[in-house]
Amino acid sequence: MDQEKIAKTFKALCDVKRIAILELLKSGEKCACEITEELNIAQSALSYHMKILCESGIVESWYIGKWTHYRISEDGVQYASAILSQLLDKEETTKHCSCQ
């Protein structure tokens, strides 16, 4: 497992503002201006959060004119879901603690 990539993915999910952004994007793509207005945050704050979300692969971005548009990445969501399942899947072992 690529632990660094996994950490980036879950870092994207550990902030209240980023969760709010993802909730907005669930209904479809949004322009940066819509997100700043809806969440009442500064453009610089949005840029910071979107950089983390995009680097994680959970969100995709592109430009239309001077505005950046965002949407949830299906591939990123599938990756995060698969990694969470793998990390939390219990492995059956018969090995016992050796500290006795």
Backbone as numpy.savetxt, mean C-alpha at the origin, in Angstrom:
# Nx Ny Nz CAx CAy CAz Cx Cy Cz
11.91 -15.34 0.41 11.07 -14.14 0.41 11.94 -12.89 0.41
11.53 -11.91 -0.34 12.23 -10.63 -0.39 11.71 -9.77 0.78
12.40 -9.84 1.90 11.93 -9.17 3.11 11.86 -7.66 2.97
12.75 -7.07 2.19 12.72 -5.63 1.99 11.46 -5.20 1.23
11.13 -5.95 0.19 9.91 -5.66 -0.58 8.66 -5.85 0.29
8.67 -6.88 1.10 7.55 -7.13 2.00 7.40 -5.97 2.98
8.51 -5.51 3.54 8.46 -4.39 4.49 7.91 -3.13 3.83
8.30 -2.85 2.58 7.77 -1.68 1.87 6.27 -1.80 1.67
5.83 -3.00 1.35 4.40 -3.21 1.12 3.61 -2.92 2.38
4.06 -3.44 3.50 3.28 -3.26 4.72 3.52 -1.91 5.39
4.64 -1.26 5.07 4.83 0.12 5.52 3.74 1.01 4.93
3.38 0.71 3.69 2.35 1.50 3.01 1.00 1.40 3.73
0.79 0.34 4.47 -0.50 0.12 5.12 -0.53 0.52 6.59
0.54 1.10 7.09 0.61 1.36 8.53 0.48 2.85 8.88
-0.30 3.58 8.10 -0.50 4.99 8.38 -1.97 5.33 8.14
-2.55 6.11 9.03 -3.97 6.46 8.95 -4.29 7.20 7.65
-3.47 8.14 7.24 -3.72 8.89 6.01 -3.65 7.98 4.78
-2.69 7.06 4.77 -2.58 6.16 3.63 -3.77 5.20 3.56
-4.26 4.79 4.70 -5.47 3.96 4.72 -6.65 4.76 4.18
-6.76 6.02 4.56 -7.84 6.88 4.07 -7.73 7.06 2.55
-6.51 7.21 2.05 -6.29 7.34 0.61 -6.75 6.07 -0.10
-6.39 4.92 0.43 -6.79 3.65 -0.18 -8.31 3.50 -0.17
-8.94 3.94 0.90 -10.41 3.89 0.96 -11.03 4.75 -0.14
-10.44 5.92 -0.40 -10.93 6.76 -1.49 -10.73 6.10 -2.85
-9.59 5.45 -3.02 -9.27 4.84 -4.31 -10.06 3.56 -4.58
-10.69 3.00 -3.56 -11.49 1.79 -3.77 -12.60 2.02 -4.80
-13.10 3.25 -4.87 -14.19 3.54 -5.80 -13.70 3.84 -7.22
-12.39 3.87 -7.42 -11.84 4.10 -8.75 -10.74 5.13 -8.73
-10.19 5.40 -9.91 -9.06 6.33 -10.00 -9.46 7.73 -9.54
-8.47 8.43 -8.98 -8.68 9.79 -8.50 -7.49 10.65 -8.90
-7.78 11.91 -9.18 -6.76 12.91 -9.41 -6.21 13.36 -8.05
-4.96 13.77 -8.02 -4.36 14.26 -6.78 -5.19 15.39 -6.18
-5.74 16.26 -7.03 -6.53 17.38 -6.53 -7.78 16.90 -5.79
-8.37 15.80 -6.25 -9.55 15.24 -5.57 -9.18 14.68 -4.20
-8.04 14.03 -4.13 -7.62 13.42 -2.87 -7.28 14.49 -1.84
-6.54 15.52 -2.28 -6.18 16.59 -1.33 -7.43 17.28 -0.80
-8.39 17.49 -1.69 -9.62 18.16 -1.28 -10.45 17.28 -0.34
-10.61 16.03 -0.70 -11.42 15.10 0.09 -10.84 14.86 1.48
-9.52 14.74 1.57 -8.88 14.46 2.85 -8.39 15.70 3.58
-8.53 16.85 2.91 -8.10 18.12 3.50 -6.63 18.06 3.94
-5.77 17.64 3.00 -4.33 17.60 3.27 -3.61 18.42 2.20
-2.43 18.88 2.55 -1.62 19.67 1.62 -1.08 18.77 0.51
-0.79 19.39 -0.62 -0.22 18.66 -1.76 1.10 17.98 -1.37
1.91 18.66 -0.57 3.20 18.07 -0.17 2.99 16.82 0.69
1.99 16.84 1.56 1.69 15.67 2.39 1.18 14.52 1.52
0.33 14.86 0.55 -0.18 13.82 -0.35 0.98 13.21 -1.14
1.87 14.03 -1.63 3.02 13.53 -2.40 3.83 12.54 -1.58
4.06 12.85 -0.32 4.82 11.97 0.57 4.12 10.61 0.69
2.83 10.63 0.98 2.10 9.38 1.16 1.98 8.59 -0.14
1.77 9.29 -1.25 1.62 8.60 -2.52 2.94 7.97 -2.97
4.06 8.60 -2.63 5.36 8.02 -2.96 5.50 6.65 -2.29
5.12 6.57 -1.03 5.20 5.31 -0.29 4.24 4.28 -0.87
3.00 4.70 -1.16 2.02 3.78 -1.72 2.44 3.28 -3.10
2.99 4.15 -3.92 3.42 3.75 -5.27 4.66 2.86 -5.22
5.61 3.18 -4.35 6.81 2.35 -4.22 6.48 0.95 -3.73
5.41 0.84 -2.95 5.00 -0.47 -2.44 4.37 -1.32 -3.53
3.90 -0.67 -4.60 3.23 -1.38 -5.67 1.72 -1.49 -5.49
1.21 -0.99 -4.38 -0.22 -1.07 -4.11 -1.01 -0.05 -4.93
-0.36 1.07 -5.27 -1.01 2.13 -6.04 -0.18 2.40 -7.30
-0.88 2.70 -8.40 -0.25 3.09 -9.66 -0.54 4.56 -9.90
0.37 5.23 -10.61 0.16 6.65 -10.91 0.52 6.94 -12.36
-0.06 8.01 -12.88 0.25 8.51 -14.22 -0.19 9.97 -14.29
0.31 10.68 -15.28 0.01 12.10 -15.43 -1.02 12.34 -16.53
-1.92 13.26 -16.25 -2.81 13.82 -17.26 -2.67 15.33 -17.09
-2.01 15.96 -18.06 -1.71 17.38 -17.93 -0.75 17.58 -16.78
-1.06 18.51 -15.91 -0.17 18.78 -14.77 -0.52 17.97 -13.53
-1.61 17.22 -13.58 -2.07 16.48 -12.41 -1.71 15.00 -12.48
-1.37 14.46 -11.33 -1.12 13.03 -11.22 -2.42 12.35 -10.84
-2.66 11.22 -11.48 -3.84 10.41 -11.18 -3.37 9.10 -10.55
-4.22 8.55 -9.70 -3.86 7.35 -8.95 -4.99 6.33 -9.00
-4.61 5.06 -8.90 -5.58 3.98 -8.73 -4.90 2.83 -8.00
-5.71 1.99 -7.42 -5.20 0.80 -6.75 -4.72 -0.18 -7.81
-3.56 -0.76 -7.59 -2.99 -1.74 -8.50 -3.47 -3.14 -8.12
-4.11 -3.80 -9.05 -4.58 -5.17 -8.78 -3.41 -6.10 -8.48
-2.30 -5.94 -9.21 -1.12 -6.77 -8.95 -0.57 -6.52 -7.55
-0.54 -5.24 -7.15 -0.05 -4.90 -5.81 -0.93 -5.47 -4.71
-2.23 -5.43 -4.91 -3.16 -5.97 -3.93 -2.99 -7.49 -3.83
-2.87 -8.14 -4.98 -2.67 -9.59 -4.97 -1.37 -9.97 -4.28
-0.32 -9.20 -4.53 0.97 -9.46 -3.88 0.85 -9.32 -2.36
0.27 -8.21 -1.90 0.13 -7.98 -0.45 -0.70 -9.08 0.19
-1.76 -9.48 -0.46 -2.62 -10.54 0.07 -1.88 -11.87 0.14
-1.14 -12.19 -0.90 -0.40 -13.45 -0.93 0.69 -13.48 0.14
1.39 -12.36 0.28 2.46 -12.30 1.29 1.88 -12.42 2.69
0.78 -11.75 2.96 0.15 -11.84 4.27 -0.26 -13.29 4.56
-0.82 -13.95 3.58 -1.21 -15.35 3.75 0.01 -16.22 4.04
1.09 -16.00 3.29 2.31 -16.79 3.51 2.91 -16.55 4.88
2.93 -15.29 5.30 3.54 -14.96 6.59 2.75 -15.53 7.76
1.45 -15.59 7.61 0.60 -16.01 8.73 0.19 -17.47 8.67
0.56 -18.15 7.59 0.23 -19.56 7.45 1.10 -20.37 8.39
0.47 -21.09 9.28 1.22 -21.90 10.24 1.83 -23.10 9.55
3.07 -23.36 9.90 3.74 -24.54 9.39 3.61 -25.64 10.43
3.23 -26.80 9.97 3.12 -27.94 10.87 4.51 -28.51 11.10
4.90 -28.55 12.35 6.21 -29.14 12.66 6.06 -30.04 13.87
6.96 -30.96 13.97 7.00 -31.83 15.13 8.20 -31.47 15.99
8.93 -30.46 15.58 10.12 -30.04 16.31 9.70 -29.39 17.63
10.38 -29.77 18.68 10.10 -29.23 20.00 11.26 -28.34 20.44
10.99 -27.51 21.37 12.00 -26.61 21.90 13.17 -27.42 22.44
14.37 -26.99 22.12 15.57 -27.71 22.56 16.18 -27.12 23.81
15.50 -26.18 24.44 16.11 -25.52 25.60 15.86 -26.26 26.91
15.26 -27.41 26.88 14.97 -28.14 28.12 16.15 -28.89 28.62
